[in-house]
Tab-separated table of C-alpha atoms in Angstrom:
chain	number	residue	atom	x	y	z
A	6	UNK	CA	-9.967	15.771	9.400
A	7	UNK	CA	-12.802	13.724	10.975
A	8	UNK	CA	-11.022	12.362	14.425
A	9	UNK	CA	-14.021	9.898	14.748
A	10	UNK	CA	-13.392	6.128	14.247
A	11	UNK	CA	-15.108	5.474	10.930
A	12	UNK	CA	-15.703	1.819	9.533
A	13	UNK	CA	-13.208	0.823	6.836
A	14	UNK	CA	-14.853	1.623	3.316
A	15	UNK	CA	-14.716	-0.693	0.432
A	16	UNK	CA	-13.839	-0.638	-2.560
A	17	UNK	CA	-10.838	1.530	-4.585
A	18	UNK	CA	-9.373	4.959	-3.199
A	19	UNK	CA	-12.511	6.658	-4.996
A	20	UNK	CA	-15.857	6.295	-4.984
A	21	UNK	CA	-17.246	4.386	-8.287
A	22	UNK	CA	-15.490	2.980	-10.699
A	23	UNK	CA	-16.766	-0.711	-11.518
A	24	UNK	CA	-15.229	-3.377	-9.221
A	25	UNK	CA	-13.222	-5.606	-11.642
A	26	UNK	CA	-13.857	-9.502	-11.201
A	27	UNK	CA	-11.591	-12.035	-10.448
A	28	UNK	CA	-11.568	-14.958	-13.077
A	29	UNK	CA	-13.395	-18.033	-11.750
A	30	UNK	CA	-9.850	-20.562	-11.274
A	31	UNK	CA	-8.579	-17.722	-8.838
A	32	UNK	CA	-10.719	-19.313	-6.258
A	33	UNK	CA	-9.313	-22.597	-7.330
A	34	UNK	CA	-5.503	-21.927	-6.587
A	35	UNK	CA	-3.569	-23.650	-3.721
A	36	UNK	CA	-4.107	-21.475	-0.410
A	37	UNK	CA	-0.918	-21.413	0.190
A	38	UNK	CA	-0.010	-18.001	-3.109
A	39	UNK	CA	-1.860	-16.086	-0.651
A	40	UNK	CA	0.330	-15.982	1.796
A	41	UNK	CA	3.783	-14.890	1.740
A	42	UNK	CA	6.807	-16.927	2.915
A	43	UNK	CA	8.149	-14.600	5.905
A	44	UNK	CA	11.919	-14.596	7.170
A	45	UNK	CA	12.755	-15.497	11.129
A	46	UNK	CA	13.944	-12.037	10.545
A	47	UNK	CA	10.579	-10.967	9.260
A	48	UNK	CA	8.726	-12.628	12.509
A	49	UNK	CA	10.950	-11.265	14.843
A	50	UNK	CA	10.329	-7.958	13.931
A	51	UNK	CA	6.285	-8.662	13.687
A	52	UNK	CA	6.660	-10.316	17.405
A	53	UNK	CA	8.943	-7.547	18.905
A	54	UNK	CA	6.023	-4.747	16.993
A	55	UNK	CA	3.053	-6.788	18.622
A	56	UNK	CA	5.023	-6.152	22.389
A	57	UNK	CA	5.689	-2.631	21.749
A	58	UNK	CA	1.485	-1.763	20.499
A	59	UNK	CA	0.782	-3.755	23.719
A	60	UNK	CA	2.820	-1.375	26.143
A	61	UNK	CA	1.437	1.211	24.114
A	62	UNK	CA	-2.291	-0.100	24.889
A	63	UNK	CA	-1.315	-0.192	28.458
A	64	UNK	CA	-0.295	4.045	28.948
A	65	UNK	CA	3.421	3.892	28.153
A	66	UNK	CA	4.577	7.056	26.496
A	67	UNK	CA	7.740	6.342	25.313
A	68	UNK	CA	6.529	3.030	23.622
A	69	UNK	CA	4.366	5.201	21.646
A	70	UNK	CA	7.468	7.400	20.701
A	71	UNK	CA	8.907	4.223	19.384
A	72	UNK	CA	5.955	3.092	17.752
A	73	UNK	CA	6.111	6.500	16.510
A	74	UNK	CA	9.699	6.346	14.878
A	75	UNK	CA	8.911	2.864	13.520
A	76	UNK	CA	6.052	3.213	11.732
A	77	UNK	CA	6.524	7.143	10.426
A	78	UNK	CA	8.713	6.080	7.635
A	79	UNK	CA	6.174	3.433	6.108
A	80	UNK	CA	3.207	5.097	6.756
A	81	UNK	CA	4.626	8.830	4.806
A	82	UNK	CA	5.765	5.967	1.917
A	83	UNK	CA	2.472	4.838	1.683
A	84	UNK	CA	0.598	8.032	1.630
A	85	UNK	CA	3.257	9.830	-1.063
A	86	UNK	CA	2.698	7.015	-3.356
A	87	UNK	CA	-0.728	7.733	-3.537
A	88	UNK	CA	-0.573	11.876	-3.725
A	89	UNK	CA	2.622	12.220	-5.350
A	90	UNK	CA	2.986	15.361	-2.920
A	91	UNK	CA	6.043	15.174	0.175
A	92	UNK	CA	3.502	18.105	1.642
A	93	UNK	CA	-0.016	16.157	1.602
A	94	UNK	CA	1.792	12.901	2.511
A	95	UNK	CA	3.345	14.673	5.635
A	96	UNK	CA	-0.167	16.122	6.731
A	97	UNK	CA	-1.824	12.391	6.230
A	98	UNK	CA	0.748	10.819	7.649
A	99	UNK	CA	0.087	13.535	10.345
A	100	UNK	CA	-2.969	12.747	10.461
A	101	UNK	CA	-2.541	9.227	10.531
A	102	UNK	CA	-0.761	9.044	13.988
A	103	UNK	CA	-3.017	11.396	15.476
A	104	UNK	CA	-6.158	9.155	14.629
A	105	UNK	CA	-4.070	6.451	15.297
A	106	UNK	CA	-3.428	7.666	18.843
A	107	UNK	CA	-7.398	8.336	19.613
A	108	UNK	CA	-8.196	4.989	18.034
A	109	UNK	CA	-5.854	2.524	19.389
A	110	UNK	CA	-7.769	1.475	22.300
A	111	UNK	CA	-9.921	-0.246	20.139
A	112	UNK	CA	-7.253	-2.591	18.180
A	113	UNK	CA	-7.932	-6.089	18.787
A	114	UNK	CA	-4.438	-7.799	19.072
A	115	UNK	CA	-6.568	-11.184	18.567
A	116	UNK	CA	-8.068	-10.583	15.363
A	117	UNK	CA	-5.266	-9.074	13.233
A	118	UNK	CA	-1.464	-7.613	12.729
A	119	UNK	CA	-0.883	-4.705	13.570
A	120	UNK	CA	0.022	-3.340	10.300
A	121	UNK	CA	-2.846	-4.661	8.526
A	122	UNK	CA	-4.999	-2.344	11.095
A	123	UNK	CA	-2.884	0.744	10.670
A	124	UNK	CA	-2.920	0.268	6.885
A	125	UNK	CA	-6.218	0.427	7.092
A	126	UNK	CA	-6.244	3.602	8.416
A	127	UNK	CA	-4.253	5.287	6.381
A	128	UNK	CA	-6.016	3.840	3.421
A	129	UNK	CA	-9.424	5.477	5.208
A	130	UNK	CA	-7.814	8.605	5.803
A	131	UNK	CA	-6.385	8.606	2.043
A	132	UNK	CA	-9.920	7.851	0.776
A	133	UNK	CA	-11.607	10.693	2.173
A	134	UNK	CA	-8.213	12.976	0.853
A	135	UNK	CA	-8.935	11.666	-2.704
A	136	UNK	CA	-13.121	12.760	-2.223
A	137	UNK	CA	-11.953	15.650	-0.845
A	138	UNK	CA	-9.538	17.208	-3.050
A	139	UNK	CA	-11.283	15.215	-6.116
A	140	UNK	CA	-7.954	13.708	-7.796
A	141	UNK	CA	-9.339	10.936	-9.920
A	142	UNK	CA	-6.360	10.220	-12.533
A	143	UNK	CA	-7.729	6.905	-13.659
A	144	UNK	CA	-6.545	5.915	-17.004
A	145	UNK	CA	-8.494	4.873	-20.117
A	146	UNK	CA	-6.389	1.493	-21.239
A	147	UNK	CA	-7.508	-0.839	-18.006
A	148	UNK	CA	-9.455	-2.783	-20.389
A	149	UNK	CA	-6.360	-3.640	-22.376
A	150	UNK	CA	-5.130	-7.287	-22.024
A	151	UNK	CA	-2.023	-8.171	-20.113
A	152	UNK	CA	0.017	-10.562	-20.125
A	153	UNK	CA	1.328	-10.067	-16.217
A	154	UNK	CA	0.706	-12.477	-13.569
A	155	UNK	CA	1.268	-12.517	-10.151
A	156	UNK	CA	4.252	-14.439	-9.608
A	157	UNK	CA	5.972	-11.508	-12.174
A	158	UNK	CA	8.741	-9.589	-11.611
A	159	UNK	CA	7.627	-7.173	-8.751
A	160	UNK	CA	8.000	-3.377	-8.960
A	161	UNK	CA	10.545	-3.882	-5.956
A	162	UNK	CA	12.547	-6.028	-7.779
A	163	UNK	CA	12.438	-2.653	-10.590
A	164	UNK	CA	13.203	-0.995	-7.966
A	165	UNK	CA	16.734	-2.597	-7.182
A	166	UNK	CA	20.030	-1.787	-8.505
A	167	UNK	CA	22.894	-3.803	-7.861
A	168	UNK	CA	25.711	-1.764	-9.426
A	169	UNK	CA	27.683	0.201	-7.164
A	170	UNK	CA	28.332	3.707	-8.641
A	171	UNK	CA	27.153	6.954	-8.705
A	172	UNK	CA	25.825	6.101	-12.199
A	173	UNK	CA	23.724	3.892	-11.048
A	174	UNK	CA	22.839	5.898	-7.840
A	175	UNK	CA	21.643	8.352	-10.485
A	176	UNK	CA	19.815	5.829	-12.835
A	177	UNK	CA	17.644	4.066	-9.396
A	178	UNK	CA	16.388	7.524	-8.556
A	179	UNK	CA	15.926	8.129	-12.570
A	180	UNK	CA	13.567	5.098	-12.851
A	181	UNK	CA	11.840	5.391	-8.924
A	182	UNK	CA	10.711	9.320	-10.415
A	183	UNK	CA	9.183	7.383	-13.380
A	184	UNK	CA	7.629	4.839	-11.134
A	185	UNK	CA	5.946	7.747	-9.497
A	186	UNK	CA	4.828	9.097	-12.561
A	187	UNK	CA	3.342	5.915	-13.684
A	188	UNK	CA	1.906	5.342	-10.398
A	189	UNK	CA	0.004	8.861	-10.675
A	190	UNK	CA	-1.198	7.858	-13.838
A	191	UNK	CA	-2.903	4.456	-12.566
A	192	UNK	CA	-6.750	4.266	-11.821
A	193	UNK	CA	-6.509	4.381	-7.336
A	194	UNK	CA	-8.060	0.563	-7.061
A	195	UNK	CA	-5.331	-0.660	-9.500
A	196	UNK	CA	-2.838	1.733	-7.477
A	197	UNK	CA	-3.093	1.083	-4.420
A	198	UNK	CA	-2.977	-3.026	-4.863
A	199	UNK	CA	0.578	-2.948	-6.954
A	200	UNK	CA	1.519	-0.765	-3.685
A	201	UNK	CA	0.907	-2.527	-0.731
A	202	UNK	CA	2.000	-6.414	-2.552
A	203	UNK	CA	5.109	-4.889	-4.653
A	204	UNK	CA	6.298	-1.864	-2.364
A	205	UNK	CA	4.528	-2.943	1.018
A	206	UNK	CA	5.370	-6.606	0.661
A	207	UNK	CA	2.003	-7.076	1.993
A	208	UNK	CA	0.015	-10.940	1.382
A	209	UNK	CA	-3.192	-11.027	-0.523
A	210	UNK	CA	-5.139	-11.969	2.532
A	211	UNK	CA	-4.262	-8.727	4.283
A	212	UNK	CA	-4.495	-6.706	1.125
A	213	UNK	CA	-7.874	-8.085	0.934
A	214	UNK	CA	-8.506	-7.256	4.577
A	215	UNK	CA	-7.382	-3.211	3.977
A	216	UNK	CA	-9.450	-3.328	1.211
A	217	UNK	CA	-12.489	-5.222	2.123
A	218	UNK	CA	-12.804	-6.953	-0.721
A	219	UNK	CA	-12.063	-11.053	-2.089
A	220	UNK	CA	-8.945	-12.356	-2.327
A	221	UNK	CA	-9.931	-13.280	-6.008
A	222	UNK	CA	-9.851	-9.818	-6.599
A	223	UNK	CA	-7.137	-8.572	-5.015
A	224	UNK	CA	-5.277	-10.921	-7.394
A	225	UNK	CA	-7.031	-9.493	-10.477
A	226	UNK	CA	-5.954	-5.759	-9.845
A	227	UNK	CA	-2.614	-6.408	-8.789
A	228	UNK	CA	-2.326	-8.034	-12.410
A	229	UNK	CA	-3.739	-5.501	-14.357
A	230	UNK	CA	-1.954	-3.065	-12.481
A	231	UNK	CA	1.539	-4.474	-13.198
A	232	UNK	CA	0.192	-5.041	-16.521
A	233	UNK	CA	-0.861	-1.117	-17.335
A	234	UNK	CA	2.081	0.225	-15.452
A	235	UNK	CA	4.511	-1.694	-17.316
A	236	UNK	CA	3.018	-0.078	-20.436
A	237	UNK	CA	3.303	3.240	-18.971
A	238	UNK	CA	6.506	2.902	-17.933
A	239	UNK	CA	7.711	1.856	-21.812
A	240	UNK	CA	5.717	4.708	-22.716
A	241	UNK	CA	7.260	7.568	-20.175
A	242	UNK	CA	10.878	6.109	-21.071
A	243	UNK	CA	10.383	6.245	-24.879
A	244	UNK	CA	9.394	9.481	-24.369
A	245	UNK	CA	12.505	10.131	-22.067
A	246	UNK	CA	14.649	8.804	-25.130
């Protein structure tokens, strides 16, 4: 693994596929979809992160082990979403931290969050995995029409389960293995954008910042994403039944 700072590349997780556009009205909507509505909670947390990457700017050790412990946990989530492997996630998450660690000198607390800057990162580091290794598992449906839109249920809220037995202890890790199976089966630019706004609860702006591309079509992928894995995910459970 390169330990060099590299620039941020654009595009999806793989080199080449065509970039799909945004329809025309996206750039029309009200400013405020691309943002998300964030809990005191929420910006408490984001304040209290921001304190803890400054003492780590300034040489203190154990706010790195902190950062560390904080972070890990995202960060592996992120990376196994995207291989599908608990051993390559470990090694990029690995990998993350330690280019994280030569690099962080060079975070600009002015310009950005925190987590939009480590995301990007990963996403780098995951990019060069993906040319590396050659996993391109980009379906052949992404032309199909969907009727998904952004304000849709998210895969999150697929995700939750409100009964309280083992029953449904069982079913939530049932469906989560069959989210990762549809996942795997998405093309990486449609992947990775139904990740970080459904599982990552990120905005579109910093999406589009990880990414380096328009908000307009951040919006576009994250619905034809939902769109195709919804299908697959109707198609892996028929074939369950």
């Amino acid at each position: 693994m390169n330990a060099g700072q590299r620039a941020p590349l654009s595009g999806t997780l793989l080199p080449s596929a065509t970039t799909p556009h945004a329809p025309a009205r996206n750039s029309e909507r009200p400013r405020h979809e691309a943002t998300l509505q964030r809990t005191p909670e929420q910006e408490a947390a984001q304040e209290a992160l921001g304190k803890l990457v400054r003492q780590c700017m300034a040489g203190d050790q154990q706010a790195w082990q902190q950062l560390v412990v904080s972070q890990h946990r995202r960060i592996y989530a992120i990376c196994y979403r995207f291989t599908g492997s608990a051993s390559d996630a470990e090694d990029l998450t690995q990998d993350v931290f330690l280019k994280l660690y030569r690099n962080l000198a060079s975070f600009d607390t002015h310009k950005g969050r925190f987590q939009t800057w480590i995301t990007t990162l990963a996403r780098n580091l995951l990019v060069d995995h993906f040319r590396r290794t050659r996993l391109d598992r980009a379906t052949d449906s992404l032309d199909a029409s969907t009727s998904s839109d952004d304000d849709g249920p998210s895969l999150a809220d697929r995700l939750a389960d409100p009964r309280p037995s083992q029953e449904a202890h069982a079913s939530g890790l049932e469906l989560k293995a069959r989210i990762q199976q549809a996942l795997a089966q998405l093309s990486p630019e449609l992947r990775e954008a139904v990740v970080f706004r459904d599982l990552e609860d990120m905005d579109y702006k910093e999406i589009a910042q990880v990414l380096r591309i328009p908000e307009g079509t951040v919006k576009s992928r994250i619905s034809r994403g939902r769109g195709e894995l919804a299908r697959l995910l109707q198609r892996i459970e028929g074939q369950v039944v």
